Coordinates of N, CA and C in Angstrom, one line a residue:
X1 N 22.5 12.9 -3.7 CA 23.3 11.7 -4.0 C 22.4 10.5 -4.3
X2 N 23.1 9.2 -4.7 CA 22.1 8.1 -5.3 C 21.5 7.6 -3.8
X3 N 20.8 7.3 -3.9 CA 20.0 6.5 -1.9 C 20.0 4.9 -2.9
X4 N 19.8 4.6 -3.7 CA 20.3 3.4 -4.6 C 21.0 3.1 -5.7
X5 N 21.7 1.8 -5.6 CA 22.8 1.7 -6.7 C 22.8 0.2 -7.1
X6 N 23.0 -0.5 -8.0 CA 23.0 -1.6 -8.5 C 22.1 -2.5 -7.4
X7 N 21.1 -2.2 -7.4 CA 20.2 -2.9 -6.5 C 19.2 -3.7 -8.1
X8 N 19.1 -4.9 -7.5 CA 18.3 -6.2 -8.6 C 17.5 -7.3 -7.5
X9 N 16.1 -7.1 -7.9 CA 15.1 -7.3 -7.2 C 14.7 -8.7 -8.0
X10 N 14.2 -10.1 -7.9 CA 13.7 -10.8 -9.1 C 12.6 -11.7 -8.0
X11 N 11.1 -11.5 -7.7 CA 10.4 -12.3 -6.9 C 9.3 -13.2 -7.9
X12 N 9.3 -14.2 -7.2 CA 8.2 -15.3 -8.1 C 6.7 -14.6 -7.5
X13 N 5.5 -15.2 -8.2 CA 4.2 -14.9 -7.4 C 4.0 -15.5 -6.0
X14 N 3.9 -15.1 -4.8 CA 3.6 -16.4 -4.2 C 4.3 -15.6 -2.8
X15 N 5.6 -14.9 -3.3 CA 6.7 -15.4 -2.2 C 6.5 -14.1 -1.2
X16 N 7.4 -14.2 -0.3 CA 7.3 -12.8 0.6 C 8.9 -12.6 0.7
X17 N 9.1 -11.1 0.9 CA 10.2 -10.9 1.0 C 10.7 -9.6 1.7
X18 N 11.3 -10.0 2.8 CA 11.7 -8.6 3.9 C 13.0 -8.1 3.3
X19 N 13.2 -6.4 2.9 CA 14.7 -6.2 2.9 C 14.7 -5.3 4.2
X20 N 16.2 -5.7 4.8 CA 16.2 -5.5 5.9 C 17.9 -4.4 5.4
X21 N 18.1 -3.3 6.2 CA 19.5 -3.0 6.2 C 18.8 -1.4 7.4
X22 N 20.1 -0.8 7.8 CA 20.0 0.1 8.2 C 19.5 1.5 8.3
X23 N 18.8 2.4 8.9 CA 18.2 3.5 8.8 C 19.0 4.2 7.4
X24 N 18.4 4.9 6.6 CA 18.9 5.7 5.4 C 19.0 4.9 4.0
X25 N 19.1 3.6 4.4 CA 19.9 2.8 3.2 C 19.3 2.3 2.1
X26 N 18.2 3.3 2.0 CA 17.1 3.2 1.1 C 16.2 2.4 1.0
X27 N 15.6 1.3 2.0 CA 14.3 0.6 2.0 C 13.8 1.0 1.4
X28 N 12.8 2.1 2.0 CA 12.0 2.7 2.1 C 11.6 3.6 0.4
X29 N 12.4 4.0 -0.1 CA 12.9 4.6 -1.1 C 12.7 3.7 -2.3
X30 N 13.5 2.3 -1.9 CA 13.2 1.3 -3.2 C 11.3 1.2 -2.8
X31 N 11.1 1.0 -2.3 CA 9.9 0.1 -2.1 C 8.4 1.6 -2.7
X32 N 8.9 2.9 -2.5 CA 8.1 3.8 -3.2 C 8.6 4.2 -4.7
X33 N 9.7 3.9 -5.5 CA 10.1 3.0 -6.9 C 9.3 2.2 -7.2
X34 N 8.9 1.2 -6.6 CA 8.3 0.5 -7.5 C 7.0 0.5 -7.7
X35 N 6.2 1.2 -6.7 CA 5.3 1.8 -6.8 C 4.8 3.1 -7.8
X36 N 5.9 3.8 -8.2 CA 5.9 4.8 -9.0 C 6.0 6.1 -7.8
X37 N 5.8 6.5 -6.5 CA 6.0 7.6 -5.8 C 7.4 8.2 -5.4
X38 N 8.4 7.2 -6.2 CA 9.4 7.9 -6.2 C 10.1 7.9 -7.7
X39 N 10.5 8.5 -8.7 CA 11.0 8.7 -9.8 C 12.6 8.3 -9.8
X40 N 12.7 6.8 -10.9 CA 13.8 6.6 -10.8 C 15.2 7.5 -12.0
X41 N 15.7 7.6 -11.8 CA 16.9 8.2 -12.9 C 17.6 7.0 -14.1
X42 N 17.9 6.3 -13.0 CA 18.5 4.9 -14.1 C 17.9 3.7 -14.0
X43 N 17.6 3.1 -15.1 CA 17.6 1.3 -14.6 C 16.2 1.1 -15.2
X44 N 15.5 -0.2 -15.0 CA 14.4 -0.7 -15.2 C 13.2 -1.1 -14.4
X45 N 12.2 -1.2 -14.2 CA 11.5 -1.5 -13.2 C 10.2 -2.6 -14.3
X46 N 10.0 -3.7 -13.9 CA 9.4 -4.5 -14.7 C 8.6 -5.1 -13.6
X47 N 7.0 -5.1 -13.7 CA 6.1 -5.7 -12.9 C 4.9 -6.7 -13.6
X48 N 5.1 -8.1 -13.2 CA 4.3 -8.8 -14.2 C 4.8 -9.1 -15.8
X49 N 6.0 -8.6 -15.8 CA 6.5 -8.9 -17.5 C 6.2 -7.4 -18.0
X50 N 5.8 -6.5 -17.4 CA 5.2 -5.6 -18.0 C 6.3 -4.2 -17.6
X51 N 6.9 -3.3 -18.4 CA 7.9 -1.9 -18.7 C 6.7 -1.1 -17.6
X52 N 7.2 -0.3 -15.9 CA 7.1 0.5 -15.7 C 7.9 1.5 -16.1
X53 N 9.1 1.2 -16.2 CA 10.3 2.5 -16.3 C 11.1 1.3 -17.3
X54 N 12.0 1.7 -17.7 CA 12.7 1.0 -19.1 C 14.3 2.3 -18.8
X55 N 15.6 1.2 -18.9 CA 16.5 2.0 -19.1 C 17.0 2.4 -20.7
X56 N 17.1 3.8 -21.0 CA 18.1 4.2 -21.9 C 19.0 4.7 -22.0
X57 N 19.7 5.0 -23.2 CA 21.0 5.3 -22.7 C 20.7 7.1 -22.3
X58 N 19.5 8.1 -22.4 CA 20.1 9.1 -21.8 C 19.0 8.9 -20.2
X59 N 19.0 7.8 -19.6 CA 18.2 7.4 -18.4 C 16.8 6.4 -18.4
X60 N 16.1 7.0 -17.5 CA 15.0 5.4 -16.8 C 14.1 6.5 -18.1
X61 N 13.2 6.0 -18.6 CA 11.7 6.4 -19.4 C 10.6 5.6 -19.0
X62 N 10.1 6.4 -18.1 CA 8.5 5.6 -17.8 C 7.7 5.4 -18.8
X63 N 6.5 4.3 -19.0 CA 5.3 3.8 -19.7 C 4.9 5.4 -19.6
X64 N 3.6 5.1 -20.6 CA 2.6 6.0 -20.7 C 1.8 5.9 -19.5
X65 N 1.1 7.2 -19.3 CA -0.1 7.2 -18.0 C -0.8 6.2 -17.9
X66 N -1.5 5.3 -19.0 CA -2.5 4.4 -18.7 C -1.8 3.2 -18.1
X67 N -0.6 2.5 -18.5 CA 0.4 1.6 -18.4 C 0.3 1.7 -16.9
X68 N 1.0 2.9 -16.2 CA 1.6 3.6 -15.1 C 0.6 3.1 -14.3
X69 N -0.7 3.6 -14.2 CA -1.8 3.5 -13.7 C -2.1 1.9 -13.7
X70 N -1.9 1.1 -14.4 CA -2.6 -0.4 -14.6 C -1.6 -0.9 -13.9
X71 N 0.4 -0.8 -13.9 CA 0.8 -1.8 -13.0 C 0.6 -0.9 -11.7
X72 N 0.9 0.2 -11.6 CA 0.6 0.6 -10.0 C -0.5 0.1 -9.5
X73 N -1.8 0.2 -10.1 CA -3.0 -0.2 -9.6 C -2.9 -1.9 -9.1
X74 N -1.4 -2.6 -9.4 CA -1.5 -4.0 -9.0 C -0.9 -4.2 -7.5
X75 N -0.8 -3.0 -7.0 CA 0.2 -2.8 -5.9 C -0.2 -1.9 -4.8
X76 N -0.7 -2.4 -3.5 CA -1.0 -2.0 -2.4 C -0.1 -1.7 -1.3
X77 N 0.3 -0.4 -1.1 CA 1.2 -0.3 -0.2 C 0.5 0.4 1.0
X78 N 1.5 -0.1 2.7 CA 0.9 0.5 3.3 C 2.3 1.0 4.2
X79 N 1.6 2.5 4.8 CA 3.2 3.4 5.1 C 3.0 2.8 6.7
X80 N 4.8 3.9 7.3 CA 5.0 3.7 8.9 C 4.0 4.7 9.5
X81 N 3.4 5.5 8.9 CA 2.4 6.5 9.6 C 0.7 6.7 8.6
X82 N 0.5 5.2 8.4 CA -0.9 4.7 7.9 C -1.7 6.0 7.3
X83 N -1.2 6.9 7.2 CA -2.2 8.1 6.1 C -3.2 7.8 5.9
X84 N -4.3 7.9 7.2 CA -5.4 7.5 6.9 C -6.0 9.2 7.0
X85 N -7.2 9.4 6.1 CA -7.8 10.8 6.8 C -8.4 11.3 7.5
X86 N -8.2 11.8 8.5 CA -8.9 12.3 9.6 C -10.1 12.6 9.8
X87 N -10.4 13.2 8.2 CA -12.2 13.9 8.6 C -13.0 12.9 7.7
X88 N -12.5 11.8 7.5 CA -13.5 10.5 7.0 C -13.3 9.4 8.5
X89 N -14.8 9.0 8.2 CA -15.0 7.4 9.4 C -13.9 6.6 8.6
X90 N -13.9 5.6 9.2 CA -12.9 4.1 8.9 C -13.2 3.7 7.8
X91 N -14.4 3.8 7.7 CA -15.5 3.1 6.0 C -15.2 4.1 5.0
X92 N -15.3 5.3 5.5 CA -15.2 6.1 4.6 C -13.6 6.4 4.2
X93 N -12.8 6.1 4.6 CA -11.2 5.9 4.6 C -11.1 4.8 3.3
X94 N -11.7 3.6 3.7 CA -11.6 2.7 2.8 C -12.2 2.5 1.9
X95 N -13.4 3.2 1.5 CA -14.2 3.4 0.1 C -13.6 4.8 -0.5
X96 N -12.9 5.3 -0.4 CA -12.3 6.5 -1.0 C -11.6 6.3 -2.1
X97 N -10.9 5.1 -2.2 CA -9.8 5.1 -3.1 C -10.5 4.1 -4.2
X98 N -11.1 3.6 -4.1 CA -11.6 2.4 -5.0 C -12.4 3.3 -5.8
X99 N -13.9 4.2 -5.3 CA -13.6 5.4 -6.0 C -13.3 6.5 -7.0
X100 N -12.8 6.9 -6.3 CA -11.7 7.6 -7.3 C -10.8 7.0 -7.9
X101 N -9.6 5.9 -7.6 CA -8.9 6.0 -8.2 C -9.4 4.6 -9.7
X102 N -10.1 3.9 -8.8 CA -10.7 2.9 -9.8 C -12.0 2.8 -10.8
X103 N -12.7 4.1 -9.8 CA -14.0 4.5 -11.0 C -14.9 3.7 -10.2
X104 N -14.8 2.8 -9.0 CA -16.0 1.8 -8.6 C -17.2 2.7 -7.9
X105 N -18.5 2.1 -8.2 CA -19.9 2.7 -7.7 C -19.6 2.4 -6.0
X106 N -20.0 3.1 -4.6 CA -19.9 3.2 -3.6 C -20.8 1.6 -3.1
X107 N -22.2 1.2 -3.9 CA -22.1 0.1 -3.7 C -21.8 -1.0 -3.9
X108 N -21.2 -0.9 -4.9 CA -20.6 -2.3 -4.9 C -19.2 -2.1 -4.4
X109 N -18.3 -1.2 -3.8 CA -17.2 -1.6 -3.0 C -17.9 -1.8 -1.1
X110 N -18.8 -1.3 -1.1 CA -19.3 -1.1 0.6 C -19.1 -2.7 1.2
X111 N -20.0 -4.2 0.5 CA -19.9 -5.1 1.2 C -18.1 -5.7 0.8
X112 N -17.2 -5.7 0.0 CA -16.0 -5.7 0.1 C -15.3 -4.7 1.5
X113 N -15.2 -3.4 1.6 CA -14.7 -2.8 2.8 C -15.5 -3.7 3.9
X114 N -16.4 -3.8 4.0 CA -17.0 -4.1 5.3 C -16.7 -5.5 5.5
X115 N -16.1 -6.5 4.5 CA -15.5 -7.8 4.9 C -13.9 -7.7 5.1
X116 N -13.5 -6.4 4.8 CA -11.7 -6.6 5.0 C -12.0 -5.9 6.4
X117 N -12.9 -4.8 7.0 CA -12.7 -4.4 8.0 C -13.2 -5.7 9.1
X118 N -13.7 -6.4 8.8 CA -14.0 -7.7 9.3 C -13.1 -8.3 9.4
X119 N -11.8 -8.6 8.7 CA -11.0 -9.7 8.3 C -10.1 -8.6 9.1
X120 N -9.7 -7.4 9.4 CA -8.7 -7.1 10.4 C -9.5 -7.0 11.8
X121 N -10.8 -7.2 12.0 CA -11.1 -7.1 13.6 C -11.8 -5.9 13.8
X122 N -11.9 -5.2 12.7 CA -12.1 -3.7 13.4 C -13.4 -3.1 12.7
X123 N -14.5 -4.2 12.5 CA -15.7 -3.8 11.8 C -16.8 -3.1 12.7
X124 N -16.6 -3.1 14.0 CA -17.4 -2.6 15.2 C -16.8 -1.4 14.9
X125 N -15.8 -0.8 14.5 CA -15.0 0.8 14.4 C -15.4 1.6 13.0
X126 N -16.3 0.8 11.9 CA -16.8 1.5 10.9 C -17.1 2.8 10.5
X127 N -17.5 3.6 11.5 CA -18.3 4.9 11.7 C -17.4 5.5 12.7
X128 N -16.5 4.6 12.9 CA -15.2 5.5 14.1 C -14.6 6.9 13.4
X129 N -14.2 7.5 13.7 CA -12.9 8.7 12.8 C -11.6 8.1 13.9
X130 N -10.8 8.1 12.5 CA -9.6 8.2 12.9 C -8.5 7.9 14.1
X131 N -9.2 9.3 14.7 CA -8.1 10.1 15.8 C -8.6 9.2 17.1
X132 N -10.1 8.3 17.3 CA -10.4 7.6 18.3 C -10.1 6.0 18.2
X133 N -9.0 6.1 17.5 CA -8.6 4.9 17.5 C -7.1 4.9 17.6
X134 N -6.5 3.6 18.4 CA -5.3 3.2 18.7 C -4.2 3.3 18.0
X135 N -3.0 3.0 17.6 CA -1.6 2.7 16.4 C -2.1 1.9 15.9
X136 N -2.2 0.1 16.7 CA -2.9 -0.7 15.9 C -3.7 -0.7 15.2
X137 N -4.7 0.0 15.5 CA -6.0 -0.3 15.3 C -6.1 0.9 13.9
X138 N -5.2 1.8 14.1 CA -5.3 2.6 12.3 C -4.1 1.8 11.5
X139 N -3.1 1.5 11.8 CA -2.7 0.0 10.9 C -3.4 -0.5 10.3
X140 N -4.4 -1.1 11.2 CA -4.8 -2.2 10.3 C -6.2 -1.4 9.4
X141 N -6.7 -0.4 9.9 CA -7.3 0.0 8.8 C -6.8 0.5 7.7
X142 N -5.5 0.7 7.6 CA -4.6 1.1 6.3 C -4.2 -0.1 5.7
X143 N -4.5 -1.3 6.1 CA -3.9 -2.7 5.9 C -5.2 -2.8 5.0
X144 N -6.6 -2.6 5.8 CA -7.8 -3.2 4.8 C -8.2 -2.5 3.5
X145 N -7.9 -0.8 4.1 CA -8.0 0.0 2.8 C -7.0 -0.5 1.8
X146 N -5.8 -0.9 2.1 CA -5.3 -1.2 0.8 C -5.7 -2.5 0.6
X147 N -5.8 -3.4 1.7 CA -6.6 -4.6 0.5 C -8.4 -4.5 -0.6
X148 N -8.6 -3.7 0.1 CA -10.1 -3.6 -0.8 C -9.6 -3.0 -1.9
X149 N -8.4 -2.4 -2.5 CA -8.5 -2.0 -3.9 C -7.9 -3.6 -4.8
X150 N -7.9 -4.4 -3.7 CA -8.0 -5.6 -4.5 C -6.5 -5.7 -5.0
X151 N -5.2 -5.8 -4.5 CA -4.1 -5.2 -5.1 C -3.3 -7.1 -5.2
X152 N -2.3 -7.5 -6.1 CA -2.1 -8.5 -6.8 C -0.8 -8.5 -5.8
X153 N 0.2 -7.3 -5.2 CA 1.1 -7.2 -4.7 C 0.9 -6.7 -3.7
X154 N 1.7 -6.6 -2.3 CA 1.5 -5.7 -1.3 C 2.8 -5.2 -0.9
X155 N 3.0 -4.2 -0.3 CA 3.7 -3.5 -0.3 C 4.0 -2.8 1.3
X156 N 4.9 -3.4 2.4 CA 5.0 -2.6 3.6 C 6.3 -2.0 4.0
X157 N 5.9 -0.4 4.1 CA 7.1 0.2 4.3 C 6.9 0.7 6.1
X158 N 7.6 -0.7 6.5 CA 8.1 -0.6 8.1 C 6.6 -0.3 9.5
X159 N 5.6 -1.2 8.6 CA 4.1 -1.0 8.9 C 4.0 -0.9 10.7
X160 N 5.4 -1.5 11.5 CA 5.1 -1.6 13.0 C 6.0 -0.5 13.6
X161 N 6.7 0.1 13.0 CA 7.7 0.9 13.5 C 7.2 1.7 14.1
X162 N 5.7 2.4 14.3 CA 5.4 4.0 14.6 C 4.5 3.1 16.0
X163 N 4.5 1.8 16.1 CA 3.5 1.6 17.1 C 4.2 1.0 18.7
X164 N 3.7 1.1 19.6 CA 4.1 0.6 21.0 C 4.2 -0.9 20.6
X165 N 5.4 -1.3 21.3 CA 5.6 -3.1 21.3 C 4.2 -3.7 21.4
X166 N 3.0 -3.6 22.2 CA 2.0 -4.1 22.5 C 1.1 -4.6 21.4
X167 N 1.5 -3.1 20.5 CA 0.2 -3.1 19.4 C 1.0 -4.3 18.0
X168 N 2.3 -4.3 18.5 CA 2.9 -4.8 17.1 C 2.5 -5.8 17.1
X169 N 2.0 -6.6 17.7 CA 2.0 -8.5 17.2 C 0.1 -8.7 16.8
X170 N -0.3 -7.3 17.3 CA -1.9 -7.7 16.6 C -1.8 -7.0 14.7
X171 N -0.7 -5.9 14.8 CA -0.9 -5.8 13.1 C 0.1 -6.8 12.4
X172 N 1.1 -7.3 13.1 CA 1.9 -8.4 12.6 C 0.8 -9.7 12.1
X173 N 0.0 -10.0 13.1 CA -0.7 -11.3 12.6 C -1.6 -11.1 11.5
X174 N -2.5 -9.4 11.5 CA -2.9 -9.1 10.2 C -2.1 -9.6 9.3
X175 N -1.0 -8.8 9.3 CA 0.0 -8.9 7.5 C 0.3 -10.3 7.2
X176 N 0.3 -11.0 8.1 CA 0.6 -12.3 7.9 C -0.7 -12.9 7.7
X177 N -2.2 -13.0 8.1 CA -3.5 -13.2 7.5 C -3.2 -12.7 5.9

């Protein structure tokens, strides 16, 4: 069945914006659309002035790969269960994607990661893995990993949901930094 239907999104640069509605009612779903991780059927998706998906009349037609890749790459999202990987340190979590997905040499993203893991608190945890760290404390390294790819938009799909009340108001003040 559709999980969305005449849904119309229109934000300035600048602004923030929570959608809030009930379990199912596709948050979650819109917000991996605009990203490209979820394929839409009908409608348009426009980021920066720029055709991710375009409606016609036999459905949505996505840009070419490079297109795809250039507005996705303006958009950092971070999930309710931080998909960080397990058999990489914290540094190595956050130099992975820049990497691969952006082609950058390991040193020149190293002093970038090591100032966002600074800017969430958690630069003493560099050389940490994963599994020895807190809810909060892998939040916010999914918070820095996605800011080191440098992203124009950000994107949080329900970032405090999976954590103990305790932990929520130290990645709350992150997202809001």
């Amino acid at each position: 069945g559709e999980e969305l239907r005449g849904c119309s999104l229109v934000r300035e640069r600048g602004g923030v914006t929570s959608i809030i509605g009930p379990s199912g009612s596709g948050k979650s779903t819109f917000l991996r659309c605009l990203c490209h991780l979820e394929t839409i059927d009908r409608g348009t998706i426009r980021v920066d002035g720029e055709v991710l998906a375009q409606d016609t009349p036999t459905g949505s037609r996505y840009a070419d790969a490079a297109t795809l890749r250039r507005i996705c790459g303006k958009m950092g999202m971070v999930f309710q269960q931080f998909n960080l990987f397990p058999h990489m340190t914290v540094l190595e979590n956050l130099m992975i994607a820049p990497q691969v997905v952006q082609g950058r040499r390991k040193e020149d993203i190293l002093p970038q990661a090591e100032a966002q893991l600074e800017r969430v608190g958690l630069y003493a945890k560099r050389d940490v893995y994963p599994s020895r760290l807190s809810g909060g404390q892998k939040q916010r390294v999914a918070i820095a990993r996605a800011l080191v790819m440098e992203p124009e938009i950000m994107l949080f799909d329900e970032p405090t949901s999976a954590l103990d009340p305790e932990l929520t108001g130290e990645v709350l003040k992150t997202i809001q930094r």
